[in-house]
XYZ file of C-alpha atoms in Angstrom:
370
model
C -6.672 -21.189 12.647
C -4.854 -18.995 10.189
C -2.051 -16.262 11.700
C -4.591 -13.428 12.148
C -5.352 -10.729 14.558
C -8.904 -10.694 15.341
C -12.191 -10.944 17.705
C -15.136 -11.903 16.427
C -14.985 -12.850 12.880
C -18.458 -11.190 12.028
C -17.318 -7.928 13.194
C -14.225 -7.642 12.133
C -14.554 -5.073 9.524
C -16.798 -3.216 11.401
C -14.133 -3.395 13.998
C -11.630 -2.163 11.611
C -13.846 0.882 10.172
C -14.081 2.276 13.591
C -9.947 1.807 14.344
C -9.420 3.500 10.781
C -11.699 6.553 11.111
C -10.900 7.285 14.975
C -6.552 7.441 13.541
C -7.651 9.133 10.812
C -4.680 12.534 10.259
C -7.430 14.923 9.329
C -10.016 14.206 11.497
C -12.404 14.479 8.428
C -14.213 11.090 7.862
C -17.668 9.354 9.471
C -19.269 6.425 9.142
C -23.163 6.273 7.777
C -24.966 5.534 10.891
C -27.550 3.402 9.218
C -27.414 -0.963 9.487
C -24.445 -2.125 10.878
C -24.359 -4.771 7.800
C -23.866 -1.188 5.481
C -20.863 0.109 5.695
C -20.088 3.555 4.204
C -17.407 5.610 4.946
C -17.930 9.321 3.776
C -16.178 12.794 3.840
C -17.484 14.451 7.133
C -16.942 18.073 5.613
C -18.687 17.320 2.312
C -20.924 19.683 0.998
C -22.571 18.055 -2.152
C -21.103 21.526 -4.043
C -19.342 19.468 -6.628
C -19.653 15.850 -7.942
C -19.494 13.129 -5.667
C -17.002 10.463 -6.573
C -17.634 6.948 -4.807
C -15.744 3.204 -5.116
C -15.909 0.471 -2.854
C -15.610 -3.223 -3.056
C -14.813 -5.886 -0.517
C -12.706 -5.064 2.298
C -8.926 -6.393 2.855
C -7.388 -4.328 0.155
C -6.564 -1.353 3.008
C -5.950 1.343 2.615
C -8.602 1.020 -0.417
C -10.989 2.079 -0.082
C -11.930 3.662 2.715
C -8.471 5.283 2.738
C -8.874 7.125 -0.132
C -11.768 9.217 1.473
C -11.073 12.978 1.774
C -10.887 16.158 0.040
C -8.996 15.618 -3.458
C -9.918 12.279 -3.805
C -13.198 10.421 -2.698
C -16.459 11.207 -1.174
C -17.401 7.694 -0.097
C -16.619 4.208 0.044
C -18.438 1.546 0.387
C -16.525 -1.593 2.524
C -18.178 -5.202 1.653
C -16.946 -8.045 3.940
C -13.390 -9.694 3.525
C -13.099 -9.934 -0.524
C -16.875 -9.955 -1.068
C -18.830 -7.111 -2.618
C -20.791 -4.541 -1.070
C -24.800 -4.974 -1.409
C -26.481 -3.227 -3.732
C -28.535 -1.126 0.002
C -24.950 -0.201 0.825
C -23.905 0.950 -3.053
C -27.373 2.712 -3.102
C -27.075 4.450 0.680
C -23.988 5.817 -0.323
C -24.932 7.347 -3.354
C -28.158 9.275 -2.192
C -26.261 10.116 1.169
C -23.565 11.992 -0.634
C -25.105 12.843 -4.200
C -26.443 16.376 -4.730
C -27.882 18.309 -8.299
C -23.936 17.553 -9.686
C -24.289 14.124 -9.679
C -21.800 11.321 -8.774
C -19.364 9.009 -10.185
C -19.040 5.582 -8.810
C -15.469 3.922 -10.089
C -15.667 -0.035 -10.016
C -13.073 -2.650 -10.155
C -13.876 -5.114 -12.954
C -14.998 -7.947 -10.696
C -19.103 -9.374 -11.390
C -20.126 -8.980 -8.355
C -19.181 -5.414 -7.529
C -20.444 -4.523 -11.587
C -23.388 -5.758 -10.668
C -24.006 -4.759 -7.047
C -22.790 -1.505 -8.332
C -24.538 -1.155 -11.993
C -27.895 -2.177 -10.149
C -27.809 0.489 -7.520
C -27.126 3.368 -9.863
C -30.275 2.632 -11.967
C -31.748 2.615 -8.669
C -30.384 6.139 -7.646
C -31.337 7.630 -11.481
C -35.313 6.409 -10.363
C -34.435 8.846 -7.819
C -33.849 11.509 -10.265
C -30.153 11.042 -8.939
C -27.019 11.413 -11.928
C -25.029 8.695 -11.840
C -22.113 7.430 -14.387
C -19.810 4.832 -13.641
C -16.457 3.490 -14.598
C -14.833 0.090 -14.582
C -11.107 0.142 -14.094
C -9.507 -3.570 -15.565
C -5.929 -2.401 -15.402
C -4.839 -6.328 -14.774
C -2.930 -7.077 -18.266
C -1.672 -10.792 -16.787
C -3.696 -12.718 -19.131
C -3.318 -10.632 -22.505
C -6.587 -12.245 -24.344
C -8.455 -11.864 -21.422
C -12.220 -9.977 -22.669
C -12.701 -9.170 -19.484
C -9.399 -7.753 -16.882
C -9.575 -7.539 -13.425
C -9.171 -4.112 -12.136
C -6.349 -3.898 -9.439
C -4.066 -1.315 -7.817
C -4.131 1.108 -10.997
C -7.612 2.258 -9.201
C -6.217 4.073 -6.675
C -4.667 6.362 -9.739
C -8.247 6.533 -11.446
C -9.545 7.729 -7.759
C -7.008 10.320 -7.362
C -7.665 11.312 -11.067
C -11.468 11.526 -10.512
C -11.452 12.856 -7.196
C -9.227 15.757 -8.662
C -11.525 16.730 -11.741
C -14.332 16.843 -8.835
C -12.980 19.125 -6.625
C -11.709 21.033 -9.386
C -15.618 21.607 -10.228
C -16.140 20.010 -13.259
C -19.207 18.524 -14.349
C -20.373 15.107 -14.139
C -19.541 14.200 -17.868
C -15.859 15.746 -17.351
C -15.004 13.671 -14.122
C -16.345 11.245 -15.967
C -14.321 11.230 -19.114
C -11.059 11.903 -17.374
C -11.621 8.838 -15.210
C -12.355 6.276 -18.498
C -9.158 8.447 -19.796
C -6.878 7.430 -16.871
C -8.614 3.880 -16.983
C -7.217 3.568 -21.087
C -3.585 5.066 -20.468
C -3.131 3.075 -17.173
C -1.762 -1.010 -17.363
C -0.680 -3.915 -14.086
C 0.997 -6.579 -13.290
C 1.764 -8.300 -10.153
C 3.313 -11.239 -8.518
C 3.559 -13.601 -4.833
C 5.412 -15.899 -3.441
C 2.771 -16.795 -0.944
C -0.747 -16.138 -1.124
C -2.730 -14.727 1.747
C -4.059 -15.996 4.976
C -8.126 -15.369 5.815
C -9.022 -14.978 9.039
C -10.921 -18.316 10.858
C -9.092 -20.750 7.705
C -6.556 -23.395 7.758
C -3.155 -21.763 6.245
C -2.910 -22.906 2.477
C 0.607 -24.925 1.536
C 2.260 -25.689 -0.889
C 0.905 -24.040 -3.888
C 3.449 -21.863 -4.267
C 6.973 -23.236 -4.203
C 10.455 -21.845 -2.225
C 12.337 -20.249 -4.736
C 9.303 -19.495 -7.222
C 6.797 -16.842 -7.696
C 3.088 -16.781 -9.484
C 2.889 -14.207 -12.059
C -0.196 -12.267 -12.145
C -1.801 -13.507 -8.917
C -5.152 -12.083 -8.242
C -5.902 -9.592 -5.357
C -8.490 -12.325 -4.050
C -5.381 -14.918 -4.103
C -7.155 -16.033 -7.347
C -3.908 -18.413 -8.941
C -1.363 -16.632 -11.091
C -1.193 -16.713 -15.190
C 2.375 -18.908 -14.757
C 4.993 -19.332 -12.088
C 8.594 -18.213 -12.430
C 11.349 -19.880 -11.225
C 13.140 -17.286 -9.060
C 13.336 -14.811 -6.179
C 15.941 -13.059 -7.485
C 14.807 -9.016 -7.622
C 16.086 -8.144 -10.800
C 14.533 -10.787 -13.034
C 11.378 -10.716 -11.492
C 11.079 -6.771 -11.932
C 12.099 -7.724 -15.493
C 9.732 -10.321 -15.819
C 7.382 -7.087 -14.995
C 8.413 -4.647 -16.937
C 8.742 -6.139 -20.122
C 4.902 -6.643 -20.745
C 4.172 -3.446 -18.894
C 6.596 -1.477 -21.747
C 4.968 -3.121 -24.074
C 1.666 -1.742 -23.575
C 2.461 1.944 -22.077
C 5.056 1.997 -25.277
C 6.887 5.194 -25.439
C 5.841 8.837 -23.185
C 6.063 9.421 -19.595
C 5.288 7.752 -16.595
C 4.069 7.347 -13.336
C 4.455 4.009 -11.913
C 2.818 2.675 -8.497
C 4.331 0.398 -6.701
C 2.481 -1.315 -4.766
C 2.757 -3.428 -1.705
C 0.419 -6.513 -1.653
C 0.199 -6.895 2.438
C 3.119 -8.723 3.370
C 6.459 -7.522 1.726
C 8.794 -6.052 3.883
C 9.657 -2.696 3.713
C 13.598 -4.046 2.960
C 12.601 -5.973 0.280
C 10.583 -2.813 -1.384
C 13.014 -0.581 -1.480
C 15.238 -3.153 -2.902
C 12.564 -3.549 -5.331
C 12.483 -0.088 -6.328
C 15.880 0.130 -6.785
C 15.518 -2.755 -9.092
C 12.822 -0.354 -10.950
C 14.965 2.552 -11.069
C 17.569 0.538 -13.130
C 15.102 -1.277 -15.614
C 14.575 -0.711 -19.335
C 11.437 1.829 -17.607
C 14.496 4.219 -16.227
C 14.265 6.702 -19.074
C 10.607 6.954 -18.927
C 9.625 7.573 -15.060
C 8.611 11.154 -14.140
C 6.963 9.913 -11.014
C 6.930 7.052 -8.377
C 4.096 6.442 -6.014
C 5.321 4.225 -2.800
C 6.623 1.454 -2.385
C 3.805 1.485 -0.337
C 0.374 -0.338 0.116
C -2.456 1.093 -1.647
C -4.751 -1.673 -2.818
C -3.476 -4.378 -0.790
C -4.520 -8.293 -0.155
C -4.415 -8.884 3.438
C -0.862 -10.252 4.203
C -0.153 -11.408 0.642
C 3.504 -12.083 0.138
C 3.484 -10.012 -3.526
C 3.864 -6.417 -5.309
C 2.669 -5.326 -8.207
C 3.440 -2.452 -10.826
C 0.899 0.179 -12.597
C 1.732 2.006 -14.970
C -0.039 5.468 -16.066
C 1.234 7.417 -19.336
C 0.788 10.750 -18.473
C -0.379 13.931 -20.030
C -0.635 17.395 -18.715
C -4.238 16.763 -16.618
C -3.400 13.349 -15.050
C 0.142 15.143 -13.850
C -1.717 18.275 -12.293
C -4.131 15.770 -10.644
C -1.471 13.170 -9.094
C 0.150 16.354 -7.526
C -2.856 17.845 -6.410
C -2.693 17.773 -1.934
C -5.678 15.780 -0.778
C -6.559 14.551 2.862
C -6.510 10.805 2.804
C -4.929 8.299 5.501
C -3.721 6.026 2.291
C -2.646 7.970 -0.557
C 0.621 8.567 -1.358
C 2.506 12.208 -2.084
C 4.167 11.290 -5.764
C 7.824 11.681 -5.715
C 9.944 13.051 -8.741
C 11.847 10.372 -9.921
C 15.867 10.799 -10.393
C 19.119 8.838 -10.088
C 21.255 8.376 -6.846
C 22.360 11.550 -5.639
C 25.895 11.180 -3.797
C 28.115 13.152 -1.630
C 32.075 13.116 -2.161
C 33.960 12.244 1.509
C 37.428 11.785 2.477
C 37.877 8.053 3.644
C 39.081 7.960 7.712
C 42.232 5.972 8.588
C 41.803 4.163 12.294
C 45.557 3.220 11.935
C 48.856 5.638 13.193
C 51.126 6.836 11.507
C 54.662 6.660 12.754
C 58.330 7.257 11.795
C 60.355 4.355 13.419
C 63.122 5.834 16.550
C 66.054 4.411 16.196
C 67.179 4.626 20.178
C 69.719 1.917 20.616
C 69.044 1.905 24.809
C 65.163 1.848 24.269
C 65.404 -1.037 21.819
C 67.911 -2.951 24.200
C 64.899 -2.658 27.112
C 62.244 -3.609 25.249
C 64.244 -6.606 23.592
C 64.971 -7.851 27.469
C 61.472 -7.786 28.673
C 60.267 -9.487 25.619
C 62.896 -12.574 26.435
C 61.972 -12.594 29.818
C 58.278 -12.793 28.750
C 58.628 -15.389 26.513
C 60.990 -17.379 29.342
């Protein structure tokens, strides 16, 4: 059996739904009550004032998606099992559930099974005279020729993007557009050293060596574009950055970082230190984490995304919201330091010169040595 907390493997995300709306800070998500196989977690104060934004996919990416419910972000999210799509009942039960005359946006990582699980229940919804546009994030620039790019943890920044231009009221077509805007300005890259463990399976080992890393492992544990040969921080956040750079080019950025499940919280801050130094120094307004947003179970990996930034996305990432996963951007800057006087632990002493004292002292030390 694979190292794994867990019950009954059938229920386990069900299990874990329940545990991650009952902690919940705000108090301010539910859980469809509808088949126990559909699993939609929704805003519990929403309205249906203002465009409904929804994502989903399979579950063991936490705190996406359901962690990204609340006000300023999404409406719903739709949990499949462990790394398998949603059906297209649960895509479609979320969207009429939360969908009023504004519409909704659903926002889809680039995987074929949640485009079309997805794609098929919004021309469902629009038979019933619902609105619904969607947009597929492929922020995944491992393999450069790919047609087709997986979409990774850059979606959490298209969520907080989309969820913004909602609750600022804009229309459908305006959430909309800023989304696919975010979506064309926003570029990641990730790497492990050890893949993850499913519950109820035999570890896997041996695919990835000590002392290497894959480059561009998937967020399913799908195998990497090439392995490096080192652990050391700074060339692997080199290895990184260098493709990254090349696509962003020049302007402003925020950069995720993003915890894959099993890094520990040492090693990412080490890792952003690595960050702050690296040829992307000049260019980072913001940093979001090192924290995980769109995880992979216990996956021994990070990965970097990259969003060049223009007046909207900045006023969006800023924006409060009432989510258990996102993270509060911080304004990037160098290593403040405070001047201090160094302490001494040794005396200083001007030697007596007592010719009586030092005639003592000199007799008990040749008796002690006697």
């Amino acid at each position: 059996m694979s190292r794994f907390f867990f019950n009954d493997r059938k229920q386990l995300v069900n299990d874990a739904i329940e545990g991650m709306l009952i902690s919940a800070p705000h108090g301010n998500l539910a859980r469809l009550d509808i088949d126990p196989a559909i699993r939609v977690v929704v805003r519990a104060d929403w309205d249906k004032s203002r465009v409904a934004v929804i994502s989903g996919g399979g579950s063991g990416h936490e705190p996406a998606h359901a962690g990204f419910v609340g006000k300023g972000m999404l409406t719903a999210a739709v949990c499949g099992d462990l790394f398998a799509s949603p059906s297209v009942e649960a895509v479609l039960s979320a969207i009429v559930a939360v969908t009023g005359d504004r519409g909704c946006l659903l926002i889809v990582k680039n995987y074929t099974g949640d485009r079309l699980n997805f794609g098929l229940a919004a021309e469902k919804a629009k038979r019933y005279g619902l609105k619904v546009e969607m947009v597929i994030v492929a922020d995944d620039i491992a393999l450069p020729d790919n047609k087709q790019p997986r979409g990774i943890a850059g979606t959490a920044l298209v969520h907080k993007v989309a969820g913004y231009a909602a609750e600022q009221g804009k229309s459908l077509n305006e959430v909309r557009d800023m989304a696919r805007q975010a979506c064309d300005n926003l570029w990641s890259l990730g790497v492990a050293m050890q893949t993850c463990n499913l519950p109820g399976s035999d570890d896997e080992e041996g695919r990835i060596k000590k002392g290497h890393v894959e480059l561009g492992l998937g967020i399913h544990g799908e195998p990497g574009a090439s392995v490096v040969e080192t652990q050391n921080s700074q060339a692997i956040i080199d290895t990184l950055v260098q493709p990254l750079l090349a696509q962003a080019g020049q302007g402003r950025l925020a950069i995720l970082i993003n915890n894959l499940g099993g890094v520990s919280a040492l090693e990412m801050a080490l890792l952003t230190k690595e960050l702050a130094h690296s040829a992307l120094k000049d260019q980072i307004a913001y940093l979001i984490g090192p924290a995980p947003l769109v995880s992979s179970l216990d996956m021994k990996g990070f990965s970097l995304s990259l969003l060049k930034l223009n007046a909207a996305f900045e006023q969006a990432l800023n924006a409060p919201v009432e989510t258990l996963g996102w993270q509060k951007p911080v304004v990037f800057a160098p290593l403040r330091t405070l001047t201090h006087t160094p302490l001494h632990d040794s005396v200083e002493f001007t030697p007596s010169a007592n010719a009586q004292v030092a005639q003592h002292v000199a007799a008990v030390a040749e008796r002690l040595i006697a």
